[in-house]
Coordinates of C-alpha atoms and ligand atoms in Angstrom, one line a residue:
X1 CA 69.1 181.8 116.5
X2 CA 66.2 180.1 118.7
X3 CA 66.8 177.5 121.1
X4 CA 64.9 176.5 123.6
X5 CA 66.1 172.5 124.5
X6 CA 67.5 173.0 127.7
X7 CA 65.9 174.1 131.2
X8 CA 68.4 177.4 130.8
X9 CA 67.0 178.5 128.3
X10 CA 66.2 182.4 128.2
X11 CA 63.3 183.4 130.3
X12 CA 61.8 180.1 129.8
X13 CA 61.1 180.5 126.2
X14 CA 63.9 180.5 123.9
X15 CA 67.6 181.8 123.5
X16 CA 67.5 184.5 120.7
X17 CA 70.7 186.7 120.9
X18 CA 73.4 184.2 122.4
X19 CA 72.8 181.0 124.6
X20 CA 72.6 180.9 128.2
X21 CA 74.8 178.1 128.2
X22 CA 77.4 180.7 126.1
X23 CA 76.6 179.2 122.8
X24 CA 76.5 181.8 119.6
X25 CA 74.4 182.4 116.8
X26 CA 77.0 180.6 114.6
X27 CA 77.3 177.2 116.2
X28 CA 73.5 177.3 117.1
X29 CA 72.9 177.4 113.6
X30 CA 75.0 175.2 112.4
X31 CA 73.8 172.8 114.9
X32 CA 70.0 173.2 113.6
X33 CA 71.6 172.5 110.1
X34 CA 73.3 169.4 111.4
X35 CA 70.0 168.2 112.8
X36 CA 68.2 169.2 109.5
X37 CA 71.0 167.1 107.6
X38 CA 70.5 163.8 110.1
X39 CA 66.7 164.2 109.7
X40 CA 67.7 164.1 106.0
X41 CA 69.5 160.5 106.1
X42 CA 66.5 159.4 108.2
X43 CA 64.0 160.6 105.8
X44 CA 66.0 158.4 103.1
X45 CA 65.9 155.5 105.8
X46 CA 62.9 155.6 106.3
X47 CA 61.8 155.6 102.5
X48 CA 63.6 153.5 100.7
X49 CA 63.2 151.0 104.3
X50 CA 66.7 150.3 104.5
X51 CA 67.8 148.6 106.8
X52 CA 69.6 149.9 109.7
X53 CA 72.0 147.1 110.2
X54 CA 73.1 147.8 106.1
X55 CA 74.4 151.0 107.0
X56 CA 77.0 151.0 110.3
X57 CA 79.0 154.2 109.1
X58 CA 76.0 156.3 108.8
X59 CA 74.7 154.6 111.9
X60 CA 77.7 156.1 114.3
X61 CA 77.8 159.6 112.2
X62 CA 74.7 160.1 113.7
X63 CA 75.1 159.2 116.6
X64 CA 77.7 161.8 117.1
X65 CA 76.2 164.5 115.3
X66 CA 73.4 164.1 118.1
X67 CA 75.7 164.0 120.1
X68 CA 77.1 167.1 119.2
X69 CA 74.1 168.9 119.3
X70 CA 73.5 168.3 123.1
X71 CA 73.7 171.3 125.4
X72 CA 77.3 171.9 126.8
X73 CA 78.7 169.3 124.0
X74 CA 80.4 171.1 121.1
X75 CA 80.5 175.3 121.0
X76 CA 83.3 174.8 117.9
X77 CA 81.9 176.2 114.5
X78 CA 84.9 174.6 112.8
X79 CA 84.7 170.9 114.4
X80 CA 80.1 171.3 113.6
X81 CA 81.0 172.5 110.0
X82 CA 83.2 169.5 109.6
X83 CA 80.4 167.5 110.8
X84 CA 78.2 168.9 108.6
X85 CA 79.9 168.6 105.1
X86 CA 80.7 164.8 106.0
X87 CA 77.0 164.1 107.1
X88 CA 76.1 165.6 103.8
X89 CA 78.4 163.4 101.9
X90 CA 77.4 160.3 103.5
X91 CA 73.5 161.5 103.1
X92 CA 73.9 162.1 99.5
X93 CA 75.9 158.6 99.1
X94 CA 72.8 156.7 100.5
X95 CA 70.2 158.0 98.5
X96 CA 72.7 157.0 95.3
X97 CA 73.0 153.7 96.6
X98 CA 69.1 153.2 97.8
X99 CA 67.8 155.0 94.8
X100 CA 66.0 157.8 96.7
X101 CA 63.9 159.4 94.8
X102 CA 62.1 161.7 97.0
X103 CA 62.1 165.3 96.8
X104 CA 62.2 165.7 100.9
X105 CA 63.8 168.9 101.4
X106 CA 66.0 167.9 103.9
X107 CA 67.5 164.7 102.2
X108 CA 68.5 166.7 99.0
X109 CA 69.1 170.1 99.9
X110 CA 73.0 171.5 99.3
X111 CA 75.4 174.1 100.7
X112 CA 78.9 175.2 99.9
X113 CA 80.0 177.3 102.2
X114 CA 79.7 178.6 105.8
X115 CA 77.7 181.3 104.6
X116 CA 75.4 179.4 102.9
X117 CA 75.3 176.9 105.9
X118 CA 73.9 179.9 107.7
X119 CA 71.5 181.1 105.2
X120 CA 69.8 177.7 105.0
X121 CA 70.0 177.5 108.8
X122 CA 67.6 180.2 109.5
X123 CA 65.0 178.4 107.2
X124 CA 65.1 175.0 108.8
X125 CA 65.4 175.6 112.3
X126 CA 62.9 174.7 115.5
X127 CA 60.7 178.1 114.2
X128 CA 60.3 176.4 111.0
X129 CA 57.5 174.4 112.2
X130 CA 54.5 176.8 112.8
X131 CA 52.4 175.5 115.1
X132 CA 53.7 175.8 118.5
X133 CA 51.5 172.1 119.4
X134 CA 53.2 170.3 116.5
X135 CA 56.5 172.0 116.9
X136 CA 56.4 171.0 120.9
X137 CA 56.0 167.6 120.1
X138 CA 58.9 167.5 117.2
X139 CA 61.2 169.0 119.1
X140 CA 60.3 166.8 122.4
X141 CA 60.9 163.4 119.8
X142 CA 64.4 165.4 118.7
X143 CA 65.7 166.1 122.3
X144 CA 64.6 162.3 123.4
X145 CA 66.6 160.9 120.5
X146 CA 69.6 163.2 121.0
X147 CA 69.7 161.5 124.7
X148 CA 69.5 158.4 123.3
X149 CA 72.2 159.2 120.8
X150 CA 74.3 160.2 123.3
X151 CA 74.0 156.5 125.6
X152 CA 73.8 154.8 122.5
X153 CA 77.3 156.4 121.9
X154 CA 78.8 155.4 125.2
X155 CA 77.7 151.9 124.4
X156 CA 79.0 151.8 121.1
X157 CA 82.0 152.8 122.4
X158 CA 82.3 149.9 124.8
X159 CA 81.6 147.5 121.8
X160 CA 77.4 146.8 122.5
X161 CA 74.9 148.2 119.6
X162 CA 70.8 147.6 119.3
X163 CA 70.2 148.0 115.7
X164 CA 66.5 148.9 116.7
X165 CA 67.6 151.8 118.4
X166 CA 69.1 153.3 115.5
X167 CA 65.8 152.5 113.5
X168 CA 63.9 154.1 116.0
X169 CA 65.9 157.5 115.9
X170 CA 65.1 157.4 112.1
X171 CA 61.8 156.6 113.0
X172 CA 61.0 159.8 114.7
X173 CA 63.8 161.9 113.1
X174 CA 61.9 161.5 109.7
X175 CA 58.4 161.9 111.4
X176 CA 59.8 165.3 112.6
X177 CA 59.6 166.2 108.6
X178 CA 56.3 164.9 108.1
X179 CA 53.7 167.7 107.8
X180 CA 50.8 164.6 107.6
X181 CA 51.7 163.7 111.2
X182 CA 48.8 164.8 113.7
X183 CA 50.0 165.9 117.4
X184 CA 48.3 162.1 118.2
X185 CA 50.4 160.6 116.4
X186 CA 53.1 162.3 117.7
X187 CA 52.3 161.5 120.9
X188 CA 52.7 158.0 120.3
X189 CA 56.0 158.3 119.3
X190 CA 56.9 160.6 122.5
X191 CA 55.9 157.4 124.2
X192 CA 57.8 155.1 122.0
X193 CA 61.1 157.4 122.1
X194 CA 60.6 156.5 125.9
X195 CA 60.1 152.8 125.4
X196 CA 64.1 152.8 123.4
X197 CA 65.3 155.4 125.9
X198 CA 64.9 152.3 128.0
X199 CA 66.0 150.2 125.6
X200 CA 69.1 152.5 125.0
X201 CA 69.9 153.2 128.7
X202 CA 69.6 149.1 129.4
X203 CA 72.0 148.7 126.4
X204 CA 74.8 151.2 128.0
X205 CA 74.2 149.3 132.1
X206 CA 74.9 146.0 130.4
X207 CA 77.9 147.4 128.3
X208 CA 78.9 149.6 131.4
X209 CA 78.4 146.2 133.9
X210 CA 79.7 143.7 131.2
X211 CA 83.5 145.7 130.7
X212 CA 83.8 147.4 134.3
X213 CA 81.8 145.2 136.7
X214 CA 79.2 146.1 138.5
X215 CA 79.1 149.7 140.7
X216 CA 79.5 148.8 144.6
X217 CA 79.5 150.8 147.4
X218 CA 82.3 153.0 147.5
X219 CA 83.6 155.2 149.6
X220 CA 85.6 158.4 146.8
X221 CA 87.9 160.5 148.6
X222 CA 86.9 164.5 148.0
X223 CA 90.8 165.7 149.0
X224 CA 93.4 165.9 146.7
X225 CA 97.2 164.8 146.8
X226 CA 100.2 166.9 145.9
X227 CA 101.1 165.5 142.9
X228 CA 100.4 167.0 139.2
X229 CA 97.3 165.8 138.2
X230 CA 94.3 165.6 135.5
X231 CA 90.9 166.4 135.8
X232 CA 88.1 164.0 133.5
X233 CA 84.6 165.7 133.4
X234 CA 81.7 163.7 131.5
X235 CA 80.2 160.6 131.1
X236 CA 82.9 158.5 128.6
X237 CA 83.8 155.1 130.6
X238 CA 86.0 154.4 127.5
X239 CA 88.1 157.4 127.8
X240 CA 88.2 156.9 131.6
X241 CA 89.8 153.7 131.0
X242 CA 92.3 155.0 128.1
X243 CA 93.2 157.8 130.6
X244 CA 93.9 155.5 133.3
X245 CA 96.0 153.3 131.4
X246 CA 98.0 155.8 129.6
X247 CA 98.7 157.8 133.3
X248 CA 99.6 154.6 135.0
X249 CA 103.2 155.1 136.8
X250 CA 103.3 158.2 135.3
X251 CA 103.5 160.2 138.5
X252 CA 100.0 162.2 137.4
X253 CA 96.8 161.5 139.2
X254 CA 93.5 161.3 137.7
X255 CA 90.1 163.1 139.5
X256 CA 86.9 163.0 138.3
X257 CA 84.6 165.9 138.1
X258 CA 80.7 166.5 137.9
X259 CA 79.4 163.2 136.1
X260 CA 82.0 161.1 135.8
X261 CA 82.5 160.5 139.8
X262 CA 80.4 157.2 139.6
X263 CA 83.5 155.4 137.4
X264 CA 84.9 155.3 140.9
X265 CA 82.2 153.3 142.0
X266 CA 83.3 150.0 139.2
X267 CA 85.7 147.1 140.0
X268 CA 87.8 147.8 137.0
X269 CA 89.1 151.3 138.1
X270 CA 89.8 150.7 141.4
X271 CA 92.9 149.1 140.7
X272 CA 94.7 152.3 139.5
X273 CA 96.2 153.9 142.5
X274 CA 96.5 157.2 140.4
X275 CA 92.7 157.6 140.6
X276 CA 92.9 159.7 143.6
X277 CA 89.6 161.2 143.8
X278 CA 86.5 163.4 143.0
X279 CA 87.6 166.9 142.5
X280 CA 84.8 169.5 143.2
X281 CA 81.0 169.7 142.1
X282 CA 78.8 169.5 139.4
X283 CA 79.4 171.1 136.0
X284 CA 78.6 174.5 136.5
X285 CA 80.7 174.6 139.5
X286 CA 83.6 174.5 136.7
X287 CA 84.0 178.3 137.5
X288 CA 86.4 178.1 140.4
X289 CA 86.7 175.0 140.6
X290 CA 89.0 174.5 137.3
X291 CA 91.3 177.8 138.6
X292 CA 92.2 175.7 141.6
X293 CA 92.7 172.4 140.2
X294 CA 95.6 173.7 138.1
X295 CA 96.4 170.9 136.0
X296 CA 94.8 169.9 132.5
X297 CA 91.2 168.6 132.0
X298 CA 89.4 166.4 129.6
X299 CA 86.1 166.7 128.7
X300 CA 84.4 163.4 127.5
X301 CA 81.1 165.2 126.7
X302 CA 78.5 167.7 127.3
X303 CA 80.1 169.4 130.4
X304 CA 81.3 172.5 129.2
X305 CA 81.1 176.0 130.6
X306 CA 83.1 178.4 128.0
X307 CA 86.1 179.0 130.1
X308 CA 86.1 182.5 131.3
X309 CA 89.8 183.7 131.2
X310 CA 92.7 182.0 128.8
X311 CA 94.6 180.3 131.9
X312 CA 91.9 177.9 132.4
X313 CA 91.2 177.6 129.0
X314 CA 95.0 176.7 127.6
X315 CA 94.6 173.5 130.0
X316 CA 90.9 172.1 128.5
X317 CA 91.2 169.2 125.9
X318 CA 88.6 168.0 124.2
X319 CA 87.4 164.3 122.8
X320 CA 84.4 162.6 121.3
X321 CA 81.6 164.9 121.0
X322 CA 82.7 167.7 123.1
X323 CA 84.4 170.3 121.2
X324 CA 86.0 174.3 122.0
X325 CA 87.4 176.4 119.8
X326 CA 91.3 176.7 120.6
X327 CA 91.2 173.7 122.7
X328 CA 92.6 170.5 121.5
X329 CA 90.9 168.0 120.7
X330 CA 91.9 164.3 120.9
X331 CA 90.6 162.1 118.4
X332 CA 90.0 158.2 118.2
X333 CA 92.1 156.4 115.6
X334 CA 89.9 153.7 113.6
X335 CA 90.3 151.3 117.1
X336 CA 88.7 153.6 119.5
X337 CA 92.4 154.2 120.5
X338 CA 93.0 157.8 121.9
X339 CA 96.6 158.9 122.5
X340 CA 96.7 161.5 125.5
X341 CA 100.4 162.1 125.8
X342 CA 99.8 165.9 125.1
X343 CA 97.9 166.0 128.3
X344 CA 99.9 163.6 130.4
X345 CA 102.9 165.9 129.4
X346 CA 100.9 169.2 130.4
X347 CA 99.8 167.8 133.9
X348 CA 103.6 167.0 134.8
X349 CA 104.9 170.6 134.5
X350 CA 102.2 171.9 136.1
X351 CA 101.0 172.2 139.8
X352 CA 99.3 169.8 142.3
X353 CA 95.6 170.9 143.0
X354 CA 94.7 172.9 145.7
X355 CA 92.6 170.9 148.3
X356 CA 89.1 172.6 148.5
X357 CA 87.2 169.9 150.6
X358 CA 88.8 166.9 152.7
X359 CA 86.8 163.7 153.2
X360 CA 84.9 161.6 151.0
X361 CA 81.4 160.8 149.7
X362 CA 79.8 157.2 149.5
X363 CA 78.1 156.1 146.3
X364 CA 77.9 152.9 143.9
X365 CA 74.1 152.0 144.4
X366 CA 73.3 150.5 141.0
X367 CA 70.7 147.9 140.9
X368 CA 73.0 145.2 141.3
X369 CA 74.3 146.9 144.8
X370 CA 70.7 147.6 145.8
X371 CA 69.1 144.0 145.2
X372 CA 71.8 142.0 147.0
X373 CA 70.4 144.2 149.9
X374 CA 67.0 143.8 149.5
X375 CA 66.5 141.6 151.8
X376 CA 67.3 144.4 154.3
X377 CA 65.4 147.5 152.3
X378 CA 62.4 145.3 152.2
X379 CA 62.6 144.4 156.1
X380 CA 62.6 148.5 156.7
X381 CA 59.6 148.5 154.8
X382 CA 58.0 146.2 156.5
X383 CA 58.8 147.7 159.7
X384 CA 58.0 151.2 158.9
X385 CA 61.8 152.0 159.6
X386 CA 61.7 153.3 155.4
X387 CA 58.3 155.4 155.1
X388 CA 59.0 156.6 151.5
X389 CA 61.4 156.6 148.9
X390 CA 62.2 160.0 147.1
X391 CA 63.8 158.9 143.6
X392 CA 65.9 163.0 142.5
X393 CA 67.8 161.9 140.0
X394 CA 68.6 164.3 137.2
X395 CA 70.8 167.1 136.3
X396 CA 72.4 170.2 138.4
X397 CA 71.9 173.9 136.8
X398 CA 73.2 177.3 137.7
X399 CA 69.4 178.3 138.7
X400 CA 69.3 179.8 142.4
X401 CA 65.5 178.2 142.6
X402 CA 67.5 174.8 143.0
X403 CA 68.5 175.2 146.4
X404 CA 64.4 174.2 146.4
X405 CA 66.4 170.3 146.4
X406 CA 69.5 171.0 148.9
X407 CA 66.7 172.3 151.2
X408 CA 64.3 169.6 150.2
X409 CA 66.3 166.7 151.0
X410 CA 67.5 168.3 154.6
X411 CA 63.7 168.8 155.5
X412 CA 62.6 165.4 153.9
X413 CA 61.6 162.9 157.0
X414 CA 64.0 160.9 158.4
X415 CA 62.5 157.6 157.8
X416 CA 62.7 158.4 153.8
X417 CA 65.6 157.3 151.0
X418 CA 66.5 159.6 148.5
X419 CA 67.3 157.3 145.3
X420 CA 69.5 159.5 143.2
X421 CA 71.5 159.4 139.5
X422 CA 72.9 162.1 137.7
X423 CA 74.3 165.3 138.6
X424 CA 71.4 166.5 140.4
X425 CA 73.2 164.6 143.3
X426 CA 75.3 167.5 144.2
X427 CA 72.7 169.6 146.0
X428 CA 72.6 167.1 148.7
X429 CA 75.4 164.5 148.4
X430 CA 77.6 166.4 151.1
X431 CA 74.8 167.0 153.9
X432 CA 75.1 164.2 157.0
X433 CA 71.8 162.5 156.1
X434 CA 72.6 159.5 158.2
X435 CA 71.6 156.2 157.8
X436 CA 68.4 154.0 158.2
X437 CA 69.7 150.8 159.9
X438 CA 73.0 150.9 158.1
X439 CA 71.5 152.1 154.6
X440 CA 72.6 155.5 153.6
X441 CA 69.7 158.1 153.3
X442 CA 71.3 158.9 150.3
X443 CA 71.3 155.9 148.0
X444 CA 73.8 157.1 144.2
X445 CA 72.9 154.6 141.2
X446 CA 75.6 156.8 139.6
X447 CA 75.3 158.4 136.1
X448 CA 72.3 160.2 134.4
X449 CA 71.7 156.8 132.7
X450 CA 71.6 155.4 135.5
X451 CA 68.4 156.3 135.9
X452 CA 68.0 153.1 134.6
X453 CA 68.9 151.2 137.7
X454 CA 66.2 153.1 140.0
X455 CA 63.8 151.8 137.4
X456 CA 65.3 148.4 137.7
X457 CA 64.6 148.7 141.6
X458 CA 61.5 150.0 141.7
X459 CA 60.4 147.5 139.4
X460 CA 62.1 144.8 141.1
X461 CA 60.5 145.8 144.7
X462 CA 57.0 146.0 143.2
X463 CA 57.2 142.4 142.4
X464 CA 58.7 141.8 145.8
X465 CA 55.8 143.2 147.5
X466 CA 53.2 141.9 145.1
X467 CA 52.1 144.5 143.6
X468 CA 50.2 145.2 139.9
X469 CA 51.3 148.5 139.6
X470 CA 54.7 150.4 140.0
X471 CA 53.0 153.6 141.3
X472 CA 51.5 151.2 144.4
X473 CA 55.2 151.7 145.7
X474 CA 55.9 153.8 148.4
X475 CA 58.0 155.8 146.1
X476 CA 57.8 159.2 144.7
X477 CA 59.5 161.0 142.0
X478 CA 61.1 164.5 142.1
X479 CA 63.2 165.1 139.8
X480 CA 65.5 168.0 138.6
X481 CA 66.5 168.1 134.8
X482 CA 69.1 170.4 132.6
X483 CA 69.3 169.0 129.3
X484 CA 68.2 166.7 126.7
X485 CA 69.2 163.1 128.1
X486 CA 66.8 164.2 131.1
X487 CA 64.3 164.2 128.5
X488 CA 65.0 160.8 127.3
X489 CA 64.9 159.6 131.4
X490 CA 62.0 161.1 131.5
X491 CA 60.1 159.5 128.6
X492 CA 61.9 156.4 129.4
X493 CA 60.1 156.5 132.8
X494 CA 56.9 157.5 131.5
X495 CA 57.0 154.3 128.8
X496 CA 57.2 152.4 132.3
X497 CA 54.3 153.3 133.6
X498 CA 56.1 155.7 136.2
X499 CA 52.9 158.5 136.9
X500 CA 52.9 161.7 139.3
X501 CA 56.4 163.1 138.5
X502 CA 57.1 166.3 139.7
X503 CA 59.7 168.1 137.3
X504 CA 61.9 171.4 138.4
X505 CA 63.1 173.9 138.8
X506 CA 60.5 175.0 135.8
X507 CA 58.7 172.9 133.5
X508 CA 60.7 172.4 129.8
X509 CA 60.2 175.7 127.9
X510 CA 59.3 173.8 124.6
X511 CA 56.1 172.3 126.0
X512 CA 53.5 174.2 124.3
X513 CA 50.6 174.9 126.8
X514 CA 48.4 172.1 125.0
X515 CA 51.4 169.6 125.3
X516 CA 52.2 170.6 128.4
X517 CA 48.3 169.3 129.4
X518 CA 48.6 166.3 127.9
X519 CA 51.5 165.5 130.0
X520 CA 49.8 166.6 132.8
X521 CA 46.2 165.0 132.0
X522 CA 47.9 161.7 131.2
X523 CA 50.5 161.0 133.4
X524 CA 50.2 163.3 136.7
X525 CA 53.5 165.6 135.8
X526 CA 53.8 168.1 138.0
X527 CA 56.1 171.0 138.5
X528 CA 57.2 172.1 141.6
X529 CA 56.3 174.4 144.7
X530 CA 57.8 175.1 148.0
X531 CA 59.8 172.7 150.1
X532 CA 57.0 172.3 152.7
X533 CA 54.2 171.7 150.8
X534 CA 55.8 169.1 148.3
X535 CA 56.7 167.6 151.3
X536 CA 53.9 167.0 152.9
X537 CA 52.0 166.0 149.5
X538 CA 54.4 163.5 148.5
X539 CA 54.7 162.0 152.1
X540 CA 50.8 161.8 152.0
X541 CA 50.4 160.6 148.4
Ligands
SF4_601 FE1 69.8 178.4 125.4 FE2 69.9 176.0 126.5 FE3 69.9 176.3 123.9 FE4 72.1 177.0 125.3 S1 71.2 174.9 125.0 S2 71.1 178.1 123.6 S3 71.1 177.8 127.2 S4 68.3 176.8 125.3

C-alpha cells in the first residue's frame, strides 16, 4: 500500500505497512481501485462529452465512492468491495450507452474477485504515476475533488445539486489519466478545483441555511444529563435531523461529538429538548471519550478511530459513507429515509454518560451572524479596539506539535479575533479568551465548510472598508489541516485570491519539492514556526 493524503501520514511521506489512521493494506487498496474505477466513468465523461445532468445515478455513485475514500470514512473491505463492483457496473453501462470507444485503461479494465481487486490495485495506485511533480499535482486535483465530493454529498442530501460541480470532478478526475497533461496545466486545474470548492462549499451553506436556518449565537452546554443517551459524530445535517426526529419523547438524549457540535448552532434543532449537548472533543479524542459516554454512537462520516477494545466498538453504527467492519451500518431507503430504531433501542438499556466537563461553549458565527454585527466589528476597527483577525480554521490531529495552536491563541494579543471553522477549534475553544467590547475573541463559523462563511466575511469587510484587495484586510490566515476537505478549503481560498497562508503542523506530504515552490512562489504559503515568532510576523505583516 502507499498513501500519503492526509497530514498523518507516516513520517511525512507515505503510509506503507498499515495507515496511521489504522487503515490496512486491503481497504487502502481497494480504495485506490475505487478511485481508479471513478476516474474510469470520468474518462468516459469526459470523451464521449456527456452531459452531466444525463447521468444522476452515476453522478451520486461518485459522490460517495469519494466519499468513501476520505481519511477516517470507510475502513470496511466488504462495504469498498461492494462499492467497487457497482461502480464497475454502472461504468461499463455508460460506455454501452455513450458508445465509448476508447481504450483508457481505467474505463475498461475488469476484475472478478477480491483477489484480483488487489492484484490490479497495486498497478494503478498513487505510485503509478512516476514523476513525483506530476504525481503531486494529480493527487492534489484527487484529494480537492474528494472534499468536494464529500460537501457536494451533504448538499445532495438536503435536496440542492450544481451540475457543474459534478462536471468539474470529471474534469480533473479524467485529467488525472492523461499522460499529455504538463504540471502547467495541472496547475490550472489545482486553481480551478479551488474555484468549485467554493462553488461546492456555497452550494452546502445555502442548502445548510435554506433547510435549518441560519447558525446564531449559541450558547451548547458541555455537561451531560442522566438519561440513556446517543452520541452523533460527523458532519451529516440530514442524519442529525432523522436522529432527532426518531429520539423525540423517547426518553434518549442526543450529543454531538467533534464536528457535528455546530448543528446546535441552527434554528431547526433547537427545538428538540433531547439535544442535550456537546459531548467531549474532537475526533481523535474518541479514545476515552466513547468509554465514558456509554451509550451508542453514530458516525455520519469521516470521524473514525478504529475502536480499540470490543465494548466500545459493539455500540458504533455506521451510515452514509462511513463504514466498520462488525459495526452496523444504517442505510437510506430510496427517500433518504434512515430507520435508527436499532440504536434508539441500544441507548435505552444502556447507561447515562458520565459528565467529564460542566459548562458550555458559545459558537454560531456564520456569515449571517457576523454581518448583522458589522456594524459593531467594523467600529472596533476603526477604533483600534480589533488590531487583527487570525482566521484557524481547519482540522484537529493526534500530532503533539499542535499544542503550537492551543499555545498560539493564549499568546495571541488581546486586541485580535480568532475566526475559526472546523475541528481545529478544539485547541482553543475552552480557554477564557474574553471578549472585545462584547464580541467573543473566539468567533465559530461552525463546520469545516464553513470555511466558507470566513470567506464570505472577509470578503464582505473588504468592501466595507474599500478596499481592492482581500489581503489589504487586517486579517491573517493560520490554519491547521488533517485531511482532504482541508485541501479543498484550501484551494477554495487560494481561487479567492486569499495569499500568505501559513499551513501546520507540517506541510502536506504529497507536495513534491517543485510543487511545494510553486505554492510558495505564487501564493505566499507558508508552514509554520514557533508560537513567538509567527506572532510577531503576522501581527506586523
Ligand atoms: Fe496514512 Fe493518512 Fe493514508 Fe491513513 S489516510 S493511510 S494515516 S496517509
Amino acid at each position: 500500500m502507499f498513501c500519503y493524503q492526509c497530514q498523518e501520514t507516516a513520517k511525512n511521506t507515505g503510509c506503507t505497512i498499515k495507515g496511521v489512521c489504522g487503515k490496512n493494506e486491503e481497504v487502502a487498496k481497494l480504495q485506490d481501485l475505487l478511485i481508479y474505477a471513478v476516474k474510469g466513468i470520468s474518462e468516459i465523461v469526459v470523451k464521449t462529452k456527456t452531459d452531466a445532468a444525463e447521468i444522476n445515478a452515476i453522478n451520486h455513485e461518485v459522490l460517495t465512492s469519494l466519499f468513501i475514500t476520505i481519511t477516517n470514512a470507510n475502513f470496511d473491505a466488504d462495504a469498498i468491495e461492494k462499492q467497487i463492483v457497482k461502480v464497475l457496473g454502472l461504468r461499463d453501462q455508460l460506455a454501452k450507452d455513450t458508445a465509448y470507444n476508447g481504450n483508457r485503461d481505467a474505463a475498461v479494465f475488469t476484475v472478478d474477485s477480491r483477489e484480483s481487486m488487489l492484484s490490479k490495485a497495486s498497478q494503478v495506485g498513487v505510485l503509478a504515476t512516476e514523476n513525483e511533480d506530476i504525481r503531486s499535482l494529480r493527487e492534489l486535483i484527487i484529494y480537492g475533488i474528494k472534499g468536494m465530493a464529500a460537501y457536494a454529498e451533504h448538499a445532495y442530501n438536503i435536496g440542492k445539486e450544481e451540475i457543474s460541480i459534478y462536471s468539474m470532478m470529471y474534469e480533473g478526475l479524467a485529467a488525472t489519466l492523461d499522460d499529455s497533461l504538463t504540471a502547467d496545466d495541472l496547475v490550472a486545474l489545482t486553481l480551478k478545483t479551488g474555484e468549485y470548492g467554493v462553488k461546492a462549499m456555497a452550494l452546502l451553506d445555502e442548502a445548510n441555511t435554506s433547510r435549518y436556518g441560519n447558525p446564531e449565537i449559541t450558547s451548547v452546554n458541555i455537561g451531560v444529563r442522566k438519561n440513556p443517551a446517543i452520541l452523533i459524530s460527523g458532519h451529516d445535517l440530514t442524519d442529525m435531523e432523522q436522529l432527532l426526529e426518531q429520539t423525540k419523547g423517547t426518553g434518549v438524549d442526543v450529543y454531538t461529538h467533534g464536528e457535528m457540535l455546530p448543528a446546535h448552532y441552527y434554528p431547526a434543532f433547537k427545538k428538540y429538548d433531547n439535544f442535550v449537548g456537546n459531548y467531549g472533543n474532537s475526533w481523535w479524542m474518541q479514545v476515552g471519550e466513547f468509554e465514558s459516554f456509554h451509550g451508542p454512537i453514530l458516525f455520519t462520516t469521516n470521524c473514525i478511530v478504529p475502536p480499540k477494545t470490543p465494548e466500545v466498538a459493539e455500540r458504533i453504527f455506521t451510515t452514509g459513507a462511513a463504514g466498520f467492519p462488525g459495526c452496523p451500518h444504517i442505510p437510506a431507503d430510496e427517500n433518504g429515509k434512515k430507520d435508527f430504531s436499532a440504536i434508539i433501542e441500544m441507548a435505552k438499556k444502556l447507561p447515562s454518560p458520565d459528565e467529564i466537563e460542566t459548562g458550555s461553549i458559545v459558537g454560531g458565527f456564520a456569515h449571517n451572524q457576523v454581518l448583522a454585527l458589522a456594524d459593531k466589528v467594523v467600529d472596533a476597527v476603526k477604533s483600534g479596539a480589533i488590531k487583527k483577525f487570525f482566521v484557524m480554521a481547519g482540522c484537529d490531529g493526534r500530532m503533539k506539535s499542535r499544542d503550537y495552536y492551543t499555545e498560539f491563541a493564549k499568546q495571541l494579543p488581546k486586541d485580535t479575533i480568532i475566526l475559526t471553522a472546523g475541528c481545529a477549534k478544539y485547541r482553543y475553544n475552552k480557554l477564557e479568551l474574553g471578549d472585545i467590547g462584547g464580541i467573543p475573541r473566539v468567533l465559530d463559523a461552525g463546520q469545516c465548510n464553513d470555511s466558507y462563511s470566513l470567506a464570505v466575511i472577509a470578503l464582505k469587510l473588504k468592501e466595507v472598508f474599500g478596499l481592492d484587495d482581500v489581503n489589504k484586510l487586517p486579517i491573517a490566515y493560520n490554519i491547521a489541516w488533517y485531511e482532504q476537505k482541508a485541501v479543498i478549503v484550501l484551494l477554495a481560498l487560494l481561487s479567492l485570491g486569499v495569499k500568505n497562508i501559513h499551513l501546520g503542523p507540517t506541510l502536506p506530504g504529497f507536495l513534491s519539492p517543485n510543487v511545494a515552490k510553486v505554492l510558495v512562489d505564487t501564493f505566499g504559503i507558508a508552514g509554520i514556526g514557533t508560537v513567538e515568532d509567527d506572532i510577531e510576523l503576522f501581527m506586523n505583516a
